[in-house]
mmCIF file of C-alpha atoms in Angstrom:
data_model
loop_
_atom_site.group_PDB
_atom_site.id
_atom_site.type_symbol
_atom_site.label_atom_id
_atom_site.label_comp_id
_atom_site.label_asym_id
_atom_site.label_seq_id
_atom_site.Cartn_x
_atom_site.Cartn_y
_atom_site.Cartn_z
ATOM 1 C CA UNK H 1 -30.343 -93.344 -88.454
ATOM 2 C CA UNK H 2 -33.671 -95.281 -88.859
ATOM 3 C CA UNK H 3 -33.001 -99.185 -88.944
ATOM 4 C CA UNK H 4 -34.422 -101.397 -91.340
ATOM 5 C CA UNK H 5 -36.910 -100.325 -94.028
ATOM 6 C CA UNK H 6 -36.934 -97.011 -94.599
ATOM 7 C CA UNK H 7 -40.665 -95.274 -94.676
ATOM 8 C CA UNK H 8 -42.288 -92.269 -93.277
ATOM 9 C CA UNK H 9 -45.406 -93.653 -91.924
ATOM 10 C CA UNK H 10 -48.430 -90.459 -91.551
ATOM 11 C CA UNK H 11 -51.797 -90.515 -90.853
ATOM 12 C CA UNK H 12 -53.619 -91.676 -94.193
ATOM 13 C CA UNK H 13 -55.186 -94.063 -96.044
ATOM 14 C CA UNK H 14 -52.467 -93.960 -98.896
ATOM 15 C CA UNK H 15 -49.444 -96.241 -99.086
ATOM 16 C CA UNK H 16 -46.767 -94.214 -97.477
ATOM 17 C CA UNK H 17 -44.367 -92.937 -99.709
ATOM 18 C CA UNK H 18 -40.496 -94.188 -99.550
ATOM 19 C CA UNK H 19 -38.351 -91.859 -97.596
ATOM 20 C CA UNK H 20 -35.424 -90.610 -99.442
ATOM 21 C CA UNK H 21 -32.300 -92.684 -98.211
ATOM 22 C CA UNK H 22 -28.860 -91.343 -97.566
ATOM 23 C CA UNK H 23 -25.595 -92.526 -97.202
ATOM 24 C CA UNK H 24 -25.528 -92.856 -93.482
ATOM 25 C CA UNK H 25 -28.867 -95.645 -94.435
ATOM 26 C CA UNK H 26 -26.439 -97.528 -97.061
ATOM 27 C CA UNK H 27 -23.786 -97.427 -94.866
ATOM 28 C CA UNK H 28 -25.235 -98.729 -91.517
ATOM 29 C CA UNK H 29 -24.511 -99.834 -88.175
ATOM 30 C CA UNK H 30 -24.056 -102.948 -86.585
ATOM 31 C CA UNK H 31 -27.643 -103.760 -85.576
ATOM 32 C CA UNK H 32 -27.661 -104.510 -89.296
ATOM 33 C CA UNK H 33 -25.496 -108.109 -88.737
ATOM 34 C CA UNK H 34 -25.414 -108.799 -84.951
ATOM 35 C CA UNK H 35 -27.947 -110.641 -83.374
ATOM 36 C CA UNK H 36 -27.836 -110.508 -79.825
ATOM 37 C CA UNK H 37 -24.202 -111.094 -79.013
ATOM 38 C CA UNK H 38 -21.312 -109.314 -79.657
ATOM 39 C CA UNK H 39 -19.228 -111.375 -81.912
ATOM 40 C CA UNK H 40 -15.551 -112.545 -80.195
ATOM 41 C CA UNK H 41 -12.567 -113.216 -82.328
ATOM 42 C CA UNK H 42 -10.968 -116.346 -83.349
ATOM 43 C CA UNK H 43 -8.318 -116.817 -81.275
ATOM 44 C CA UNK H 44 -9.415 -114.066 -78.260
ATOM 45 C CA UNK H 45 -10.630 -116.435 -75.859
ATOM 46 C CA UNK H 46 -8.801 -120.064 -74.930
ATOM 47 C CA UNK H 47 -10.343 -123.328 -74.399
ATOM 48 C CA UNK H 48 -10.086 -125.688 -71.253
ATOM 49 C CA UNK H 49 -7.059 -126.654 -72.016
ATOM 50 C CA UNK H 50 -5.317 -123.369 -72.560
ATOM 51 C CA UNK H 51 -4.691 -123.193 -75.934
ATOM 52 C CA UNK H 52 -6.491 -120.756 -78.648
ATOM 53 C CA UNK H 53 -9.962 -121.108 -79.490
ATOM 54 C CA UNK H 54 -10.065 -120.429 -83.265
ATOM 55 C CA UNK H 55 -13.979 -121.518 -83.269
ATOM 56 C CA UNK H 56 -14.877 -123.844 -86.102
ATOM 57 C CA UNK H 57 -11.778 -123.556 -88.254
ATOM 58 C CA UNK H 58 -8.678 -121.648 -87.640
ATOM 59 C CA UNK H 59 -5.375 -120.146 -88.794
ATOM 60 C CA UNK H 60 -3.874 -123.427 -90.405
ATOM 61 C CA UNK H 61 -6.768 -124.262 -92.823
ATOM 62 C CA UNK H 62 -7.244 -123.613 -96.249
ATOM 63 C CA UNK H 63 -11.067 -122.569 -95.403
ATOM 64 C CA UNK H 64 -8.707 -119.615 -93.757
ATOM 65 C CA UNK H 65 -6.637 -119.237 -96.662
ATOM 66 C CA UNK H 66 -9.821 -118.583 -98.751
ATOM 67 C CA UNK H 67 -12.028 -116.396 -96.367
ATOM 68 C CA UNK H 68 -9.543 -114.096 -95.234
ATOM 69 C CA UNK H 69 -8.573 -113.557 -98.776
ATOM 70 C CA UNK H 70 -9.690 -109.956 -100.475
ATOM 71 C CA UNK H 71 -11.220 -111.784 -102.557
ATOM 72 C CA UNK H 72 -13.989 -112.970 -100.938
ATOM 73 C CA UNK H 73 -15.022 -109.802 -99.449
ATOM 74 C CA UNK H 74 -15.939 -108.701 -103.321
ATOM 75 C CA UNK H 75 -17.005 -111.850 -104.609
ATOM 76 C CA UNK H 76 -18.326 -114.291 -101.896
ATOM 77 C CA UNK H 77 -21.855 -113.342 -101.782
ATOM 78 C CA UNK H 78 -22.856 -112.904 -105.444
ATOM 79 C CA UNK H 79 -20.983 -116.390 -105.665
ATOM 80 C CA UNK H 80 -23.478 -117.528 -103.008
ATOM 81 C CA UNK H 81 -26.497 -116.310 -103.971
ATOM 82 C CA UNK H 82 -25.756 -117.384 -108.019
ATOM 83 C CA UNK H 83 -25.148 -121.069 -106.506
ATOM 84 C CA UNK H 84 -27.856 -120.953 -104.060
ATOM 85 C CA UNK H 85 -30.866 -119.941 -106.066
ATOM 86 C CA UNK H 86 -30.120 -123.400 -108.383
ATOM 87 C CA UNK H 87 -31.101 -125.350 -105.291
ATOM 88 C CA UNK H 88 -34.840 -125.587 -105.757
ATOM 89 C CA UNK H 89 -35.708 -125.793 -102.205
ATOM 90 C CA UNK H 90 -33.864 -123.069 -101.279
ATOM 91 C CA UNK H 91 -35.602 -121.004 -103.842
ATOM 92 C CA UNK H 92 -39.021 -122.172 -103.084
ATOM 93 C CA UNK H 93 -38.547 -120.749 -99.426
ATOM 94 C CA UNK H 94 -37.514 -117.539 -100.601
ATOM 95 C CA UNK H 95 -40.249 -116.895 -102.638
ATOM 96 C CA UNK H 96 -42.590 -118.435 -99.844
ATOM 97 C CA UNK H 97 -40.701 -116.398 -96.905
ATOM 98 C CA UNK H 98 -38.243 -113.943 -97.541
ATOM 99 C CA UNK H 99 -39.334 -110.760 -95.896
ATOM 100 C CA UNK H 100 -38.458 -108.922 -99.189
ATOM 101 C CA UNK H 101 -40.851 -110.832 -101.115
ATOM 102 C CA UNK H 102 -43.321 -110.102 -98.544
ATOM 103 C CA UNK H 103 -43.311 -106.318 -98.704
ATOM 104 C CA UNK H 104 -43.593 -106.878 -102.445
ATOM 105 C CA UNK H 105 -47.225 -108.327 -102.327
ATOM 106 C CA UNK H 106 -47.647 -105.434 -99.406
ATOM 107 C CA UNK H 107 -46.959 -102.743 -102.004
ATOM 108 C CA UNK H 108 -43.889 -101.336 -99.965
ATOM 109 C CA UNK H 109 -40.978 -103.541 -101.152
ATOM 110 C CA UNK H 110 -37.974 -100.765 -102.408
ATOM 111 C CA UNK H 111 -34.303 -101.259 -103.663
ATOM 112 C CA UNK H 112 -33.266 -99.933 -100.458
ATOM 113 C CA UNK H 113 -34.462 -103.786 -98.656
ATOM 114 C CA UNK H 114 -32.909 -105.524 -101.254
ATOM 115 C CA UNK H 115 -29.620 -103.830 -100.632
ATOM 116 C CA UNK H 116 -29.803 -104.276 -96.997
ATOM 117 C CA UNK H 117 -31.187 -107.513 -97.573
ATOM 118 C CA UNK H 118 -27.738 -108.248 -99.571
ATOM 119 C CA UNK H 119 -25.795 -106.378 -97.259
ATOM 120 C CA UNK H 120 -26.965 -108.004 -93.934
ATOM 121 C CA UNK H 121 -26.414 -111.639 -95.536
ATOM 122 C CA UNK H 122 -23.181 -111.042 -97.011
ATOM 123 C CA UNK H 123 -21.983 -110.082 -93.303
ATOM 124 C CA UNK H 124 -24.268 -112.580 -91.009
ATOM 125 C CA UNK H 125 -21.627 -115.373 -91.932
ATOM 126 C CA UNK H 126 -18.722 -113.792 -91.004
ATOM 127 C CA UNK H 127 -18.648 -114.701 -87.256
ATOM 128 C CA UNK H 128 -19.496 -118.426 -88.340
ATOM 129 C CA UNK H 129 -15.778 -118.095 -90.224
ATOM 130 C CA UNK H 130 -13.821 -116.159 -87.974
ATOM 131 C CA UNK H 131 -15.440 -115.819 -84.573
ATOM 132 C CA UNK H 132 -14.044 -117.892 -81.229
ATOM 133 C CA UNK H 133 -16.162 -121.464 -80.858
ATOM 134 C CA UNK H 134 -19.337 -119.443 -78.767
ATOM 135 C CA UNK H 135 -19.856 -117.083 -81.347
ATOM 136 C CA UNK H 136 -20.040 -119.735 -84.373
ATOM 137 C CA UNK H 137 -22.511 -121.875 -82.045
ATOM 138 C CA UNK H 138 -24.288 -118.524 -81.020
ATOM 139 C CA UNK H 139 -25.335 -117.598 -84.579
ATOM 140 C CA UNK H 140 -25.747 -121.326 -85.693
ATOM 141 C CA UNK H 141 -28.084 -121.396 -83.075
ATOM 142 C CA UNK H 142 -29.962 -118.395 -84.059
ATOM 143 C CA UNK H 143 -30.077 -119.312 -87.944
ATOM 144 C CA UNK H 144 -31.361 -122.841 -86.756
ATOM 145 C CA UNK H 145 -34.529 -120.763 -85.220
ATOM 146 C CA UNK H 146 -35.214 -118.146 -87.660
ATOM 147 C CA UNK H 147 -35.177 -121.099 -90.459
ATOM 148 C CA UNK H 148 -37.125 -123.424 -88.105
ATOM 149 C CA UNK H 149 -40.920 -122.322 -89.242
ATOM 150 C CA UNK H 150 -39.869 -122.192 -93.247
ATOM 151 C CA UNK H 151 -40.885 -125.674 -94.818
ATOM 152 C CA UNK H 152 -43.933 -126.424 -97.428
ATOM 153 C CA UNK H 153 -45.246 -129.023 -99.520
ATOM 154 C CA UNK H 154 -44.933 -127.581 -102.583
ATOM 155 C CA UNK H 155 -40.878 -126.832 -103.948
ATOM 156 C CA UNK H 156 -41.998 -126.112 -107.514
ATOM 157 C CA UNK H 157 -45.168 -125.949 -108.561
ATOM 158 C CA UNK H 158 -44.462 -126.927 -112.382
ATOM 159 C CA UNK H 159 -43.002 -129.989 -110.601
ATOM 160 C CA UNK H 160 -45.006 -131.293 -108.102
ATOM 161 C CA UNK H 161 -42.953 -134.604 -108.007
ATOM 162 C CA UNK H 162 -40.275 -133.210 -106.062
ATOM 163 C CA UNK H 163 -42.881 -132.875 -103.299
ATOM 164 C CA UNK H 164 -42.112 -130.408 -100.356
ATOM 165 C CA UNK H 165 -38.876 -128.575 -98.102
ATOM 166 C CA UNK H 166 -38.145 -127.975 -94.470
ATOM 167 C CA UNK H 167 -35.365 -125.327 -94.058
ATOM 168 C CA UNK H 168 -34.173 -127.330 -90.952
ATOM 169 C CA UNK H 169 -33.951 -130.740 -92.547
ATOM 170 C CA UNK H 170 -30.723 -132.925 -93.235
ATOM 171 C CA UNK H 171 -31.384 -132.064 -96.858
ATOM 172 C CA UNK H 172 -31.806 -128.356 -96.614
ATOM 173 C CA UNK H 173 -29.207 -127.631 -94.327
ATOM 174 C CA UNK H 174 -26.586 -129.775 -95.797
ATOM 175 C CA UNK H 175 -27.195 -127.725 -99.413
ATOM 176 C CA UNK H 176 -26.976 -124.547 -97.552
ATOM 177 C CA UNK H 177 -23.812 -125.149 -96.052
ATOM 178 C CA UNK H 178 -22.159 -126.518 -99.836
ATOM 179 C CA UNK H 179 -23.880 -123.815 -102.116
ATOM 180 C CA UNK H 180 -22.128 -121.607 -99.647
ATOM 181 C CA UNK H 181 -18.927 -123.170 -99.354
ATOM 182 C CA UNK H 182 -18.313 -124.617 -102.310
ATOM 183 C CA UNK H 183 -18.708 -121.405 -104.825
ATOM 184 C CA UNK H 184 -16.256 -119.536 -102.389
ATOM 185 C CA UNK H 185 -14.046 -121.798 -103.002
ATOM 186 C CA UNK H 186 -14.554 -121.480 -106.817
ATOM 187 C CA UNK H 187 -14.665 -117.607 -106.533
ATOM 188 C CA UNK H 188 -11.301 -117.977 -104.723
ATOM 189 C CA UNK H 189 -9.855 -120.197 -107.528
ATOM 190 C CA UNK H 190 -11.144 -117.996 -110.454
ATOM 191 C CA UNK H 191 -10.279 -114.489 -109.276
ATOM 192 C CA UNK H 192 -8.314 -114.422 -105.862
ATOM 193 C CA UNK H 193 -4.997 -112.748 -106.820
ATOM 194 C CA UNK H 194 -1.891 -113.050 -104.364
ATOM 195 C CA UNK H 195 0.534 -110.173 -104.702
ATOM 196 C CA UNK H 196 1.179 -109.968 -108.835
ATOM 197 C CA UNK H 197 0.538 -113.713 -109.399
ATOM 198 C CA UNK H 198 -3.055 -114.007 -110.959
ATOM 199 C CA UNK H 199 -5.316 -116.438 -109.602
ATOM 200 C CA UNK H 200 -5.549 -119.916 -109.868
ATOM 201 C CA UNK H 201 -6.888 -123.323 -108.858
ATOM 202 C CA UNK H 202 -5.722 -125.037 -105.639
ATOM 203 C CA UNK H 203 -3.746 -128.782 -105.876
ATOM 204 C CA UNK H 204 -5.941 -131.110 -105.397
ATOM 205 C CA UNK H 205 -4.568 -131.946 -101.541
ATOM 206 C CA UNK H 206 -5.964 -128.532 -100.363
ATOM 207 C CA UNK H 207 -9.351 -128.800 -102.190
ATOM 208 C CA UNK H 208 -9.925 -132.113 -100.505
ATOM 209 C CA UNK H 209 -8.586 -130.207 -97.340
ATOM 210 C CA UNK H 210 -11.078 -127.783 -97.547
ATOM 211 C CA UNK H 211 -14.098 -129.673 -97.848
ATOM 212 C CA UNK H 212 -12.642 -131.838 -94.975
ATOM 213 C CA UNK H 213 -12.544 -128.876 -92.715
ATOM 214 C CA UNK H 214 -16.379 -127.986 -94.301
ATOM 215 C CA UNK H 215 -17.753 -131.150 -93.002
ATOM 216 C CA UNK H 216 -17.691 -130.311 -89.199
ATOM 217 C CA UNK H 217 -19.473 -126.704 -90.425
ATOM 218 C CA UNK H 218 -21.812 -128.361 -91.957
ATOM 219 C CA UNK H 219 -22.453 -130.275 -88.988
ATOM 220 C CA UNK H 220 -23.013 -127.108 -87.041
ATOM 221 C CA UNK H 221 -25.968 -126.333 -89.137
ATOM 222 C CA UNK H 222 -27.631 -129.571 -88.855
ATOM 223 C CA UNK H 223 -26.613 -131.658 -92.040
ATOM 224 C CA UNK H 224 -26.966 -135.864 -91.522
ATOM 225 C CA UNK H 225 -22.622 -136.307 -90.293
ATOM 226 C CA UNK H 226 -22.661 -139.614 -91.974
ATOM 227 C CA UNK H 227 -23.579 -137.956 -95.402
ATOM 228 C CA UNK H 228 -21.534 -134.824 -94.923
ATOM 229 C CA UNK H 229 -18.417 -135.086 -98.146
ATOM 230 C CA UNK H 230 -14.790 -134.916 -97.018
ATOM 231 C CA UNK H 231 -12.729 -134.842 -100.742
ATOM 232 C CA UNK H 232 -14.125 -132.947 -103.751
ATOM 233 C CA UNK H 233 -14.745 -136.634 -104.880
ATOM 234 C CA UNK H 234 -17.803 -137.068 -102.128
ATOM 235 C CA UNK H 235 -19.466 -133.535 -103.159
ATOM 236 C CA UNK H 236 -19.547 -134.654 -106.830
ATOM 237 C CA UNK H 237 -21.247 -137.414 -105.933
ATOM 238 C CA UNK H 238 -23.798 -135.458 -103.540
ATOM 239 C CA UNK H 239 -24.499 -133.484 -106.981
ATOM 240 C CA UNK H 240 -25.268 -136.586 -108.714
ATOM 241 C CA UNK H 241 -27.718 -138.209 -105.944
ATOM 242 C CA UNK H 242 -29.615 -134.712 -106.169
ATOM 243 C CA UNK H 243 -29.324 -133.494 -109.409
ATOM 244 C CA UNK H 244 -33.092 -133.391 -109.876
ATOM 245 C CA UNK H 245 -32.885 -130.271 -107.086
ATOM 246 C CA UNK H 246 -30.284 -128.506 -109.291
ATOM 247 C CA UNK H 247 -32.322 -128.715 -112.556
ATOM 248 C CA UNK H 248 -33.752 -125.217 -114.430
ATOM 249 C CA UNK H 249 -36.879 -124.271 -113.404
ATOM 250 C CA UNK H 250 -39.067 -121.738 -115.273
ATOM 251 C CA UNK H 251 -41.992 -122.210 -112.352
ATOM 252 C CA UNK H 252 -40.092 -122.295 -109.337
ATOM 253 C CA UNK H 253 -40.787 -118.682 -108.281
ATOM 254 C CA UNK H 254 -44.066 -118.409 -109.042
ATOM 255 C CA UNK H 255 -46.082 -117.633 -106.277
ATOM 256 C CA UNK H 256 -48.621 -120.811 -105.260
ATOM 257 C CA UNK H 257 -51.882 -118.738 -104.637
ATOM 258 C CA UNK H 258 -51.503 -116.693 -107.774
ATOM 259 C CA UNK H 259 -49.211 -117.940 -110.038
ATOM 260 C CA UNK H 260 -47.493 -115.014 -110.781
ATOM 261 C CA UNK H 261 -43.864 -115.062 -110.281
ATOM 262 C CA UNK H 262 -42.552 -113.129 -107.441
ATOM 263 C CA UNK H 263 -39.984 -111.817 -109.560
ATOM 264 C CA UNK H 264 -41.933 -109.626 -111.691
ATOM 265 C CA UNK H 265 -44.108 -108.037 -108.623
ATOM 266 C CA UNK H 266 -40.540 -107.292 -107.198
ATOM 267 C CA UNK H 267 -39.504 -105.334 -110.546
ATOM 268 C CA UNK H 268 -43.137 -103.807 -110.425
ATOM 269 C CA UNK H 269 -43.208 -102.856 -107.190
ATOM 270 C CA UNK H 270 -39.259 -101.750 -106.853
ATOM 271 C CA UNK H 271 -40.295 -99.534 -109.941
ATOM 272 C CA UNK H 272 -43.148 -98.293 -108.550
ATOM 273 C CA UNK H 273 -41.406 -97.031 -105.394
ATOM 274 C CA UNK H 274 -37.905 -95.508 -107.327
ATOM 275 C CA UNK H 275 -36.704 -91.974 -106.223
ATOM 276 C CA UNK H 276 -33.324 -90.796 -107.096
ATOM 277 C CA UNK H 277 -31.758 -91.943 -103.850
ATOM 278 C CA UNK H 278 -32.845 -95.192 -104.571
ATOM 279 C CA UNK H 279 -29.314 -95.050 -106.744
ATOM 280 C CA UNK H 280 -27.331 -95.220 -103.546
ATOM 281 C CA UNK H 281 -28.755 -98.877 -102.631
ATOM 282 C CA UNK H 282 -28.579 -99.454 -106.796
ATOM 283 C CA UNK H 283 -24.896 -98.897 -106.384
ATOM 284 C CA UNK H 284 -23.751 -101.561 -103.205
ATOM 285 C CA UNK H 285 -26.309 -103.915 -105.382
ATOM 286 C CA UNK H 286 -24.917 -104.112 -108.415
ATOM 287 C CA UNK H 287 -21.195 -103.928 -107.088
ATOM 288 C CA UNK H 288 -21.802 -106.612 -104.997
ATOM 289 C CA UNK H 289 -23.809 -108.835 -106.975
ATOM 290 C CA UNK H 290 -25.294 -107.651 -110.124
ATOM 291 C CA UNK H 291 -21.903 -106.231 -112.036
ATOM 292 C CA UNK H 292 -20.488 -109.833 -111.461
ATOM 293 C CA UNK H 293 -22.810 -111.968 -111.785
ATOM 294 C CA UNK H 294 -21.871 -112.829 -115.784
ATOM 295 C CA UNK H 295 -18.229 -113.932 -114.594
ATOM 296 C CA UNK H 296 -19.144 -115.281 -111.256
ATOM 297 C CA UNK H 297 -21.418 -117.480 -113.101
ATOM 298 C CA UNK H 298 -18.477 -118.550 -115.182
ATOM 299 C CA UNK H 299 -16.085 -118.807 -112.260
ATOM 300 C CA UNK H 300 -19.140 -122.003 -111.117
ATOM 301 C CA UNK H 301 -18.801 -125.078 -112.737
ATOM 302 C CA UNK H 302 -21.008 -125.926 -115.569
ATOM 303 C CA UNK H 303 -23.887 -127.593 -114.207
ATOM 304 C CA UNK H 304 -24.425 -124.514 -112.293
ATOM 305 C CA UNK H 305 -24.173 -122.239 -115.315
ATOM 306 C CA UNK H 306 -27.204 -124.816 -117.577
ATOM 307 C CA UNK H 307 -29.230 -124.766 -114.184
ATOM 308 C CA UNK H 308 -29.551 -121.104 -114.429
ATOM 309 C CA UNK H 309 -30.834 -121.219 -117.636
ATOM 310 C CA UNK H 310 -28.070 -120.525 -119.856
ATOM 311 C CA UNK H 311 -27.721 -122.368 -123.381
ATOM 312 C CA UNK H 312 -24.588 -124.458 -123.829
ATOM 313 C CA UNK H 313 -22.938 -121.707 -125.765
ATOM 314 C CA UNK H 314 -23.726 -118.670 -123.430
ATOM 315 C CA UNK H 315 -22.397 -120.998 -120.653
ATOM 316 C CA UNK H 316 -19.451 -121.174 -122.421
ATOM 317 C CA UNK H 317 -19.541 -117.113 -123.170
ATOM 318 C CA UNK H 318 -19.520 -117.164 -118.902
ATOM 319 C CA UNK H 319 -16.387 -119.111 -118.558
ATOM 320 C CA UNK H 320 -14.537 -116.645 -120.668
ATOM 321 C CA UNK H 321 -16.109 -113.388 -119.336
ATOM 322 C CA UNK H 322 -14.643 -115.316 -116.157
ATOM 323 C CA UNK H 323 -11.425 -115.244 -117.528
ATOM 324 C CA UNK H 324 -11.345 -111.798 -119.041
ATOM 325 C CA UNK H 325 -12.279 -110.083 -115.661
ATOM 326 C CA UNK H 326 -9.415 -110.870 -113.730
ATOM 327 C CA UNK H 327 -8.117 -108.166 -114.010
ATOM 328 C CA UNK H 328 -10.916 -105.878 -113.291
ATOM 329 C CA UNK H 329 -10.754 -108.359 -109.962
ATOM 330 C CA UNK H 330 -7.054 -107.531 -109.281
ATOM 331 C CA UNK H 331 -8.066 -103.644 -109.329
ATOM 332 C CA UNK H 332 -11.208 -104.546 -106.801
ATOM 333 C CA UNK H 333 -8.624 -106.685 -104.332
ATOM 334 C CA UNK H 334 -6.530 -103.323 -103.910
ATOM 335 C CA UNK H 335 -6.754 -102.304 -100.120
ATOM 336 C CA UNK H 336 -8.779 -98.950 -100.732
ATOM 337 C CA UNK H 337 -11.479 -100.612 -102.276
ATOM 338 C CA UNK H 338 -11.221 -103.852 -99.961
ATOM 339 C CA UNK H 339 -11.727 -101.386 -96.580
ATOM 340 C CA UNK H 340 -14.744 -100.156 -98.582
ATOM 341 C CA UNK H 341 -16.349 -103.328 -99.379
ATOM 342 C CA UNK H 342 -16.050 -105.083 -95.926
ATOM 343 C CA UNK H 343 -16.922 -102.070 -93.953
ATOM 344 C CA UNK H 344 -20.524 -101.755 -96.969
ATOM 345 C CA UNK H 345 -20.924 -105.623 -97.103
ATOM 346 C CA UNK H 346 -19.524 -107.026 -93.267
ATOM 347 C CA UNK H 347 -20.242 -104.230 -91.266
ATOM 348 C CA UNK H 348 -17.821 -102.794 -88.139
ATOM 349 C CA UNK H 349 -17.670 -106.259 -86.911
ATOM 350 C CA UNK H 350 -16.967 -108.046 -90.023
ATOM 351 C CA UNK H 351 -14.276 -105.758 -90.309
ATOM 352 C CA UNK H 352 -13.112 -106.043 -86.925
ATOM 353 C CA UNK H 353 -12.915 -109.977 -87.192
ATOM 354 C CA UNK H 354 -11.424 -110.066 -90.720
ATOM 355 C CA UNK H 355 -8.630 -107.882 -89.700
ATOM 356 C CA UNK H 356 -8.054 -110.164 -86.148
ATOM 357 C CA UNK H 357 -8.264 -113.181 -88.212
ATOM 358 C CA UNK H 358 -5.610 -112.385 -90.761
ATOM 359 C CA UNK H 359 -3.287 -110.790 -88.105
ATOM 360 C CA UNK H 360 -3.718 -114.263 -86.495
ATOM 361 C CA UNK H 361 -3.235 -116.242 -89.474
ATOM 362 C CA UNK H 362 0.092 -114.167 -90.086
ATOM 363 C CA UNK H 363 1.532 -115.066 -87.412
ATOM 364 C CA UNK H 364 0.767 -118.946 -86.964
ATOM 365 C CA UNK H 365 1.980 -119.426 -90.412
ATOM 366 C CA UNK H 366 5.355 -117.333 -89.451
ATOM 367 C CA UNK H 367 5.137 -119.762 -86.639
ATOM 368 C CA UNK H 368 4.229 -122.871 -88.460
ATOM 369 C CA UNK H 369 5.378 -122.349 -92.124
ATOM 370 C CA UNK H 370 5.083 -126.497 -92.721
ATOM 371 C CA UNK H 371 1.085 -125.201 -92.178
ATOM 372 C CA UNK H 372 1.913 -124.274 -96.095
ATOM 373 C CA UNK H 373 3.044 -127.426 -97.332
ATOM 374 C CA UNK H 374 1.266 -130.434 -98.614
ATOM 375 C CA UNK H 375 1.065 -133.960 -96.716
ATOM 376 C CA UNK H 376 4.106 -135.273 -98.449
ATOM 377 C CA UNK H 377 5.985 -132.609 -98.496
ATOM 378 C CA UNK H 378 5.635 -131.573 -94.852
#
């Protein structure tokens, strides 16, 4: 199969028209998500002193508990993206730098990029969560340098006051870490169902937990360790200091030489390009991100749901489409779906490392089961 963008390229002046995609296209291999190493398995290799290397969390955490969940293979990166394009830095670099955005202005952008696009981020992560200690640094260290060139003094052009972004900063890369974290967690809470009981929020001892075992993560990436939060408590009040980032922005993605927003010469351009295969990449897109994106958004606490634009009362609608799709999630957590989705959305070695890591997991809690209990009752 031909990797990335799909295009028969002839000898003409014209713009070359899109080459009809097939499933082998939508379906990949794993030059889509690996990036120069071969990702190794939490828990495959040891460290110095013998014992397991479970890489940057591990079998007893509840950052575990949540990733290895079904769950999260459905849900994790529409619940990323929805929390991640409130953060007006991260948007402005998108529209400034996102390769997809890019091939818009060219002329060639189709909906076969933006599901690959979707597909290749939803599965980048994975060996950050469940690979050994070298393969989290490995693909820290290559995130680090791809993000290295985006910054630009100019987040939103409707509000100049918030001045400029660096996608490397303390700033940029502790908000990347927490709209990534933080909404899985919520995603978890709202529709992660175990067995026949339906889903539900954590105690308040293993949300604090998990954004204790966060903090080294974000680390990793480059956030400032003395501002890092360890306790739900500490990331509300990192929303509060930079609530002005979070706020709704009508301007944000329009582009700074012409104004127009890069939205719209997406949708112009995506039209423009449409064939009937096209339907294939419509498919993974709207599974993955578009279908949910009313309950995910409803799943995110409040403040999320205004800063996308939504009037009090259709913020309110979201919290109980939330609700009323829980089922619907149930029936997308059953295994035959599940392989589906991590094999579209992780790739083979998302799969391979989801599987090791809840094998592992298993069995440490079957060895530990005190792993399960809270700090006073363990």
């Amino acid at each position: 199969m031909t990797m990335g963008t799909i295009y028969d390229i002839t000898e003409t002046h014209e713009e070359p028209a899109p080459k009809p995609i097939t499933d082998a296209d939508v379906q990949g291999d794993e030059r889509r998500w690996r990036r120069g190493y071969v990702p190794v398995a939490a828990g495959e290799t040891t460290k110095a002193d013998g014992t397991p290397d479970y890489g940057v969390f591990g079998p007893d955490t509840v950052v575990w508990e949540v990733f290895t969940h079904p769950a999260m293979v459905i849900f994790h990166h529409a619940a990323q993206k929805l929390a991640q394009d409130v953060y007006l830095p991260i948007q402005a670099a998108v529209r400034d730098y996102e390769p997809l955005n890019k091939k818009a202005r060219a002329g060639v952008f189709t909906l076969f990029d933006a599901m690959e696009r979707v597909t290749r981020g939803a599965g980048m992560h994975v060996p950050l969560w469940l690979g050994d200690t070298a393969t989290a640094e490995h693909m820290a260290s290559w995130l680090h340098k791809i993000h290295t060139p985006l910054k630009g003094d100019v987040i939103d052009s409707g509000r100049p006051e918030l001045g400029g972004y660096d996608a490397v900063s303390t700033r940029e890369t502790l908000w990347a870490t927490y709209t990534e974290m933080h909404p899985m967690l919520c995603a978890y809470e709202a529709f992660a169902w175990n067995g026949w009981r339906a889903p539900k929020r954590l105690p308040a001892w293993k949300r604090d937990k998990f954004m204790d075992e966060s903090a080294n993560y974000a680390i990793l990436h480059g956030a400032d360790p003395d501002e890092v939060p360890h306790s739900m408590a500490e990331l509300d009040a990192l929303y509060a200091k930079y609530a002005e980032f979070f706020a709704h922005s009508e301007t944000v993605q329009n582009q700074l030489d012409t104004g127009e927003s890069i939205l719209d010469v997406s949708a112009r351009v995506g039209k423009k390009n449409w064939d009937k295969t096209q339907s294939k990449a419509l498919k993974v897109i709207f599974v993955a991100i578009l279908g949910m994106e009313l309950p995910m958004l409803g799943a995110l606490p409040r403040p999320y749901r205004l800063a996308h634009g939504l009037s009090p009362a259709k913020a309110t609608w979201a919290a109980i489409v939330a609700k009323l799709f829980v089922p619907v999630a149930w029936f997308m957590q059953r295994p035959r779906f599940e392989r589906k989705w991590i094999r579209t959305l992780w790739g083979p070695d998302g799969q391979r490392l989801i599987d090791s890591a809840r094998k592992v997991r298993a069995e440490y809690l079957a060895a530990h089961p005190e792993t399960l209990k809270s700090p006073q009752h363990a």
